[in-house]
GROMACS .gro file of C-alpha atoms in nm:
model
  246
    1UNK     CA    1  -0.942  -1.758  -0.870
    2UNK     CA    2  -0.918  -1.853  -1.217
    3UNK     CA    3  -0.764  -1.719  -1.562
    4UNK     CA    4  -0.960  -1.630  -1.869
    5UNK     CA    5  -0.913  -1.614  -2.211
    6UNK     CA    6  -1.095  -1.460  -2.488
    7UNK     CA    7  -0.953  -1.413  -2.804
    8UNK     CA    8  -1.201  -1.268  -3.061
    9UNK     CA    9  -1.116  -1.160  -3.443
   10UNK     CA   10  -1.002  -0.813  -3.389
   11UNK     CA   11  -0.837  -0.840  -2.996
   12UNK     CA   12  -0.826  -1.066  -2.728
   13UNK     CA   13  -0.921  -1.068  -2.361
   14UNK     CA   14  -0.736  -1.173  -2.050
   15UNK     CA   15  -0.890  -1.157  -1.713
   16UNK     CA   16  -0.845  -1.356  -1.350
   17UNK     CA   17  -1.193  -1.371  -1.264
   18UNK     CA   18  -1.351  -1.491  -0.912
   19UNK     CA   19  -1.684  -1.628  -0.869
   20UNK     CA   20  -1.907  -1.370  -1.067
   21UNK     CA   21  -1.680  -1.102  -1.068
   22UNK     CA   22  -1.384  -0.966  -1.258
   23UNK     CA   23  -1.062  -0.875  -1.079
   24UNK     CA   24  -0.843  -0.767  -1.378
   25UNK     CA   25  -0.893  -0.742  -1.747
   26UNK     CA   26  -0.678  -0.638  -2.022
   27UNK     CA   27  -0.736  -0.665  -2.392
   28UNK     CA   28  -0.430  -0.751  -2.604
   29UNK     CA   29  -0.360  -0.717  -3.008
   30UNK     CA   30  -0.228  -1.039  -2.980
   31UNK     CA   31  -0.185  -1.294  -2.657
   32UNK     CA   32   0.113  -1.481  -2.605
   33UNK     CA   33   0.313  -1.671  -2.290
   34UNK     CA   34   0.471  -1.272  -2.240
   35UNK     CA   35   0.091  -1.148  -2.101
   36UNK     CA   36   0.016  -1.472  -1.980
   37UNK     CA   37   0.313  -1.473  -1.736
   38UNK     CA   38   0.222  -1.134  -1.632
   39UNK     CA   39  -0.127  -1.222  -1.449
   40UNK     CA   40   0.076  -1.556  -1.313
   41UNK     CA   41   0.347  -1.373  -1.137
   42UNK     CA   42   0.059  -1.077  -1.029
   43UNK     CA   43  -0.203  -1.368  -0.876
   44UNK     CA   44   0.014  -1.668  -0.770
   45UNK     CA   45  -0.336  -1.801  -0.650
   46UNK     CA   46  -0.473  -1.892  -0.968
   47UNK     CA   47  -0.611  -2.234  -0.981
   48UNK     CA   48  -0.756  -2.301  -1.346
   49UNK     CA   49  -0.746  -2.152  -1.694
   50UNK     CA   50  -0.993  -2.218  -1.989
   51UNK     CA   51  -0.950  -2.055  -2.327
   52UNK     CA   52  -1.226  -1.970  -2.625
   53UNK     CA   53  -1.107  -1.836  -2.959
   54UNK     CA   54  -1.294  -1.766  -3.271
   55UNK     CA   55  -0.943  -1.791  -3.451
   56UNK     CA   56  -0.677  -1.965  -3.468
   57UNK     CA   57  -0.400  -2.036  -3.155
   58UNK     CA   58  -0.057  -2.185  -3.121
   59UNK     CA   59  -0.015  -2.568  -2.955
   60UNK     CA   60   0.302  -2.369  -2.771
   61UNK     CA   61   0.017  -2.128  -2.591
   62UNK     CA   62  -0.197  -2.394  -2.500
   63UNK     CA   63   0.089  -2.636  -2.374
   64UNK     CA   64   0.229  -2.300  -2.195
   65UNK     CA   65  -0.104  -2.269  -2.040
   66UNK     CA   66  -0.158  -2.625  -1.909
   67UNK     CA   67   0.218  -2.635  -1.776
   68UNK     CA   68   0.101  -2.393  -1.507
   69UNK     CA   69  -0.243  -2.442  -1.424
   70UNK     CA   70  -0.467  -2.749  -1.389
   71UNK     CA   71  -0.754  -2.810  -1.498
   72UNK     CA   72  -0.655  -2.591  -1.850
   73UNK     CA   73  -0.981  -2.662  -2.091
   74UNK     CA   74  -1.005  -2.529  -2.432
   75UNK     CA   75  -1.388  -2.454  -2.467
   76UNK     CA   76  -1.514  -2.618  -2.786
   77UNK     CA   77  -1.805  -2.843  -2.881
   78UNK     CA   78  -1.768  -3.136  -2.642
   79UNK     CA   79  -1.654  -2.903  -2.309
   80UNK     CA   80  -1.973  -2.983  -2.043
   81UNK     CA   81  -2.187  -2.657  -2.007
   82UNK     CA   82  -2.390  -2.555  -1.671
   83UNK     CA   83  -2.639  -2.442  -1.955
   84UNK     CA   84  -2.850  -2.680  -2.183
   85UNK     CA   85  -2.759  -2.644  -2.498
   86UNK     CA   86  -2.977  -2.701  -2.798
   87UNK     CA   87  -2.821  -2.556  -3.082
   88UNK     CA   88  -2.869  -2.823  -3.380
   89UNK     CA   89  -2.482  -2.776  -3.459
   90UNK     CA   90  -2.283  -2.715  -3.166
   91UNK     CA   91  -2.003  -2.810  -3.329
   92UNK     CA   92  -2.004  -2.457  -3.569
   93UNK     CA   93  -2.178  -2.248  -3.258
   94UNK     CA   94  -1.894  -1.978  -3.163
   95UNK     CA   95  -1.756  -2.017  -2.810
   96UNK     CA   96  -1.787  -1.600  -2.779
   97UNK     CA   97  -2.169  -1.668  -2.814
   98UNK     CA   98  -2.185  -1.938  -2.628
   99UNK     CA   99  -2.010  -1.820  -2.313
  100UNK     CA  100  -2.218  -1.506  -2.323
  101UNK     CA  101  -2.514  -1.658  -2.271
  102UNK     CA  102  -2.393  -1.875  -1.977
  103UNK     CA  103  -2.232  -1.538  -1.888
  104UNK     CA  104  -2.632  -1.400  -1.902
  105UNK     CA  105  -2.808  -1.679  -1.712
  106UNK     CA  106  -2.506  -1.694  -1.391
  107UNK     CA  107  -2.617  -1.320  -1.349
  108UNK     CA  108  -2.966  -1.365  -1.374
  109UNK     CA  109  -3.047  -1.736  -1.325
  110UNK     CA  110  -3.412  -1.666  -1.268
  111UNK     CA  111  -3.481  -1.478  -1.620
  112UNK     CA  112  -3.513  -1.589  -1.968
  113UNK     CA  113  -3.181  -1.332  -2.130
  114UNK     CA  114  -3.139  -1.193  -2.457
  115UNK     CA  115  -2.747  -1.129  -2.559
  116UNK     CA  116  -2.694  -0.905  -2.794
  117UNK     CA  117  -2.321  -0.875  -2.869
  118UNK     CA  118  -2.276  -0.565  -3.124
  119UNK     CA  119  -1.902  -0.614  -3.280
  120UNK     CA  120  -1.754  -0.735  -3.574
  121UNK     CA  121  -2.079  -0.921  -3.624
  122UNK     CA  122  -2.421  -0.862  -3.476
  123UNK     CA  123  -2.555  -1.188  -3.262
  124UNK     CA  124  -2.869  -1.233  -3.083
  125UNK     CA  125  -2.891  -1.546  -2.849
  126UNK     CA  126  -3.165  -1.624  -2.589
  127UNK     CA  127  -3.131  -1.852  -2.272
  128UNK     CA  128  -3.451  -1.915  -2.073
  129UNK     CA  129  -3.508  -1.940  -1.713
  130UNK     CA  130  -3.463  -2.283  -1.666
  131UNK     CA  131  -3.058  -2.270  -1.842
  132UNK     CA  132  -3.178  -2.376  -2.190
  133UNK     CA  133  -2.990  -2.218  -2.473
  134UNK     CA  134  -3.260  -2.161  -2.762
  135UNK     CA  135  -3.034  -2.062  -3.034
  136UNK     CA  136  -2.994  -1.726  -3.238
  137UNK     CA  137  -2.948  -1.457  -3.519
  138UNK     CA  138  -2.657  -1.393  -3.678
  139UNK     CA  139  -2.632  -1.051  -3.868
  140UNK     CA  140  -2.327  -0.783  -4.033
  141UNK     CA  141  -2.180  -0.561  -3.751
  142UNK     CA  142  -2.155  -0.162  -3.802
  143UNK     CA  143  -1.814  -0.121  -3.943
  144UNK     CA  144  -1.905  -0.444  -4.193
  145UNK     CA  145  -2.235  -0.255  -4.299
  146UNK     CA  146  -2.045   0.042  -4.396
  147UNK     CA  147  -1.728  -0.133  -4.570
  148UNK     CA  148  -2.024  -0.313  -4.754
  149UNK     CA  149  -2.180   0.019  -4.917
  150UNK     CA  150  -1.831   0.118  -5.010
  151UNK     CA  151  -1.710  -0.184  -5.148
  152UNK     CA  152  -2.010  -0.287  -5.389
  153UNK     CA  153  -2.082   0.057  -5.490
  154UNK     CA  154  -1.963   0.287  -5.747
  155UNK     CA  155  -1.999   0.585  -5.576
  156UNK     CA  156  -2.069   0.574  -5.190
  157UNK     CA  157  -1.796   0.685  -4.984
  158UNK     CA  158  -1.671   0.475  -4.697
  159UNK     CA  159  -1.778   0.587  -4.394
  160UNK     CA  160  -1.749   0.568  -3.997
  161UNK     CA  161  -2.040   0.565  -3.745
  162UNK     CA  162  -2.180   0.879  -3.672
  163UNK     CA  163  -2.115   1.108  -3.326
  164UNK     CA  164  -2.440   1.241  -3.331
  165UNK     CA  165  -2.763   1.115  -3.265
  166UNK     CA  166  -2.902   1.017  -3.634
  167UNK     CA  167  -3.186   1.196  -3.738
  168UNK     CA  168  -3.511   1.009  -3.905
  169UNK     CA  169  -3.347   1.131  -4.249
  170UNK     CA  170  -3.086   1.201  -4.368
  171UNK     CA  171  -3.070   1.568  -4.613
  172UNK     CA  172  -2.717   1.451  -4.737
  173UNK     CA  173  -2.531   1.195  -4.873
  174UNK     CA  174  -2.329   1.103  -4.577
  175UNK     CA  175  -2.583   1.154  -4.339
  176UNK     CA  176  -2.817   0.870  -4.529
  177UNK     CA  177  -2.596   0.661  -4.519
  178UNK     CA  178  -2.424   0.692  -4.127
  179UNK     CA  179  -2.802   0.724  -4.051
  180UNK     CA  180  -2.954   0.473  -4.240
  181UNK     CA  181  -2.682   0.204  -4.088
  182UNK     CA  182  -2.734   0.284  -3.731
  183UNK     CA  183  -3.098   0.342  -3.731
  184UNK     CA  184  -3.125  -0.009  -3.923
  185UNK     CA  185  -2.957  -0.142  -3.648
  186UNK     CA  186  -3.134  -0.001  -3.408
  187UNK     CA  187  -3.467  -0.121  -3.545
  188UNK     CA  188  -3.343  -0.445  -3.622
  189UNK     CA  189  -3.245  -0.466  -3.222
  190UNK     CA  190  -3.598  -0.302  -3.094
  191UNK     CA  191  -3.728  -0.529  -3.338
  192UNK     CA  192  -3.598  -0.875  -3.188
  193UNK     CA  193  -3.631  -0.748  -2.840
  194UNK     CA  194  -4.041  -0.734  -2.902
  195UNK     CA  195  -4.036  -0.992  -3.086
  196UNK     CA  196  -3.852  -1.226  -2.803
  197UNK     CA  197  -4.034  -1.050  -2.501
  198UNK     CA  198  -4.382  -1.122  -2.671
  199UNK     CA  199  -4.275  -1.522  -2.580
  200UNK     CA  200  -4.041  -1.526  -2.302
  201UNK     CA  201  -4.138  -1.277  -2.027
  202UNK     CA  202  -4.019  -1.072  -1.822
  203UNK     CA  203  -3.666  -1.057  -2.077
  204UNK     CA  204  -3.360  -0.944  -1.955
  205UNK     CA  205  -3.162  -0.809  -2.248
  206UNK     CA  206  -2.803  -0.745  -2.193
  207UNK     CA  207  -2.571  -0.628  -2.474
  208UNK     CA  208  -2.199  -0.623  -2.512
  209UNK     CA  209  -1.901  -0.602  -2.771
  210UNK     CA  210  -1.732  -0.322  -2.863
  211UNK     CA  211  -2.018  -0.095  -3.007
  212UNK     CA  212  -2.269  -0.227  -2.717
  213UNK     CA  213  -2.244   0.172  -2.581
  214UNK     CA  214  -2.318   0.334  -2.853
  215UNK     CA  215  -2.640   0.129  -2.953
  216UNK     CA  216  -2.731   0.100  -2.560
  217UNK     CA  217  -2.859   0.472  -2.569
  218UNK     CA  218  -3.085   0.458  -2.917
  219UNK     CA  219  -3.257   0.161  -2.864
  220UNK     CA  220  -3.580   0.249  -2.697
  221UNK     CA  221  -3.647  -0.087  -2.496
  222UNK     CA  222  -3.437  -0.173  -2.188
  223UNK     CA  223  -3.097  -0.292  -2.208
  224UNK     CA  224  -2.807  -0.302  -1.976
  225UNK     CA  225  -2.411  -0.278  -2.097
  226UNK     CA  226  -2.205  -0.541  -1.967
  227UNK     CA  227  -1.884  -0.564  -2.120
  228UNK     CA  228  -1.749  -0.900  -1.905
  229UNK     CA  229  -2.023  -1.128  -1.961
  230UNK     CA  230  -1.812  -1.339  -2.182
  231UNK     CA  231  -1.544  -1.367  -1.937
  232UNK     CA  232  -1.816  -1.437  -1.640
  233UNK     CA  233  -1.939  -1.718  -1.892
  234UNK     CA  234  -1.592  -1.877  -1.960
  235UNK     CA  235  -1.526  -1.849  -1.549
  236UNK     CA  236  -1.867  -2.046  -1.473
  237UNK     CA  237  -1.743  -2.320  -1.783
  238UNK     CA  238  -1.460  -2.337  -1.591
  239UNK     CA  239  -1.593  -2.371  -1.263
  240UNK     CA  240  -1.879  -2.607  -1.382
  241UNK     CA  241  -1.596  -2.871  -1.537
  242UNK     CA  242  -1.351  -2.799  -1.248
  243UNK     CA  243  -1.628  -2.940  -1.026
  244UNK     CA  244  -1.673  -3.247  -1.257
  245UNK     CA  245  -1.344  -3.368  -1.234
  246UNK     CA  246  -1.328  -3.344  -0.819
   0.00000   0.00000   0.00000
């Protein structure tokens, strides 16, 4: 039983996680020794603890952190990977992205896996079958696309994603644009997915983040929701580098 910790640019994760499953999650403003000691004192069994962050942390929580379980990694460019990774600049590759796809290929270690992960940004990584991470796309979430419109225009409101299903055009205003920004993202994810499958077949795409719902229903290929796959990536780090140092 290990803890995990994901802390992305709008929230961050905690979870104890065993083998391929999660056993409690909870998503946090902002993480600090106060949550942490909450999932010690609940699962006294914890072994490990690794931590990925795409901003900034205190020394104090990662000292806090190491003073109670062993080993305590901080995932970054140099941390051993049970994936092989061939990104030309690992040392700029996000550890959200990263532990996706190793999050992806535990599940299903016999598949080449697309990861979409639809949040603050858009980000399309592939793993094959045989644990090598290919690289991927990079590309402006939802809520960016719409702050975008509003920002560099004179006159376009600023807008929020739409409730209902977007028509093929919009007949107002607000509709072209909520429409426009969702069915370009839709097209631009139907689009990779073909594009991918055409080389690495059969693809298993799996999408998460916090709009990974609402996009999971208007795409038209195949996709499944699965909101822990970074944490199930961070465990198997974890697990992978725990191992090592036996």
């Amino acid at each position: 039983m290990n803890l995990v910790l994901d802390l992305g640019n709008t929230s961050g994760k905690i979870a104890v996680c065993e083998g391929n499953e999660v056993v409690e999650a909870a998503s946090y403003p902002r993480i600090s020794s106060k949550e942490i000691a909450y999932f010690h004192l609940r699962y006294p069994h914890i072994r490990g603890t690794i931590i990925s962050s795409v901003v900034n942390y205190s020394r104090e929580l990662i000292d806090y952190l190491g003073n109670l379980y062993n080993p305590c990694i901080e995932l970054n460019a140099g941390t051993p990977l049970p994936v092989i990774n061939s990104y030309k600049t690992p040392e700029t590759l996000g550890g959200d992205r990263l532990a996706a796809v190793v999050g992806a290929h535990t599940l299903y270690p016999d598949q080449p896996c697309l990861v979409i992960d639809a949040g603050t940004a858009i980000t399309f990584d592939l793993v094959t079958a045989r644990g090598e991470y290919l690289g991927g796309n990079i590309s402006p979430g939802m809520e960016v696309r719409f702050k975008a419109l509003h920002k560099f225009t004179s006159r376009l409101p600023q807008l929020e994603r739409p409730d209902e299903t977007p028509g093929l055009l919009g007949t107002k205003t607000r509709e072209a644009i909520q429409w426009g920004t969702v069915r370009g993202i839709v097209y631009e994810m139907d689009g990779c997915i073909d594009e991918i499958a055409r080389l690495h077949s059969p693809l298993q795409v799996l999408i998460t983040g916090g709009d990974a719902n609402y996009f999971a229903g208007l795409v038209k290929n195949s996709i499944f929701v699965n909101q822990n796959l970074n944490l199930i990536g961070l465990n198997r780090i974890l697990e992978h580098n725990a191992t090592q140092h036996i």
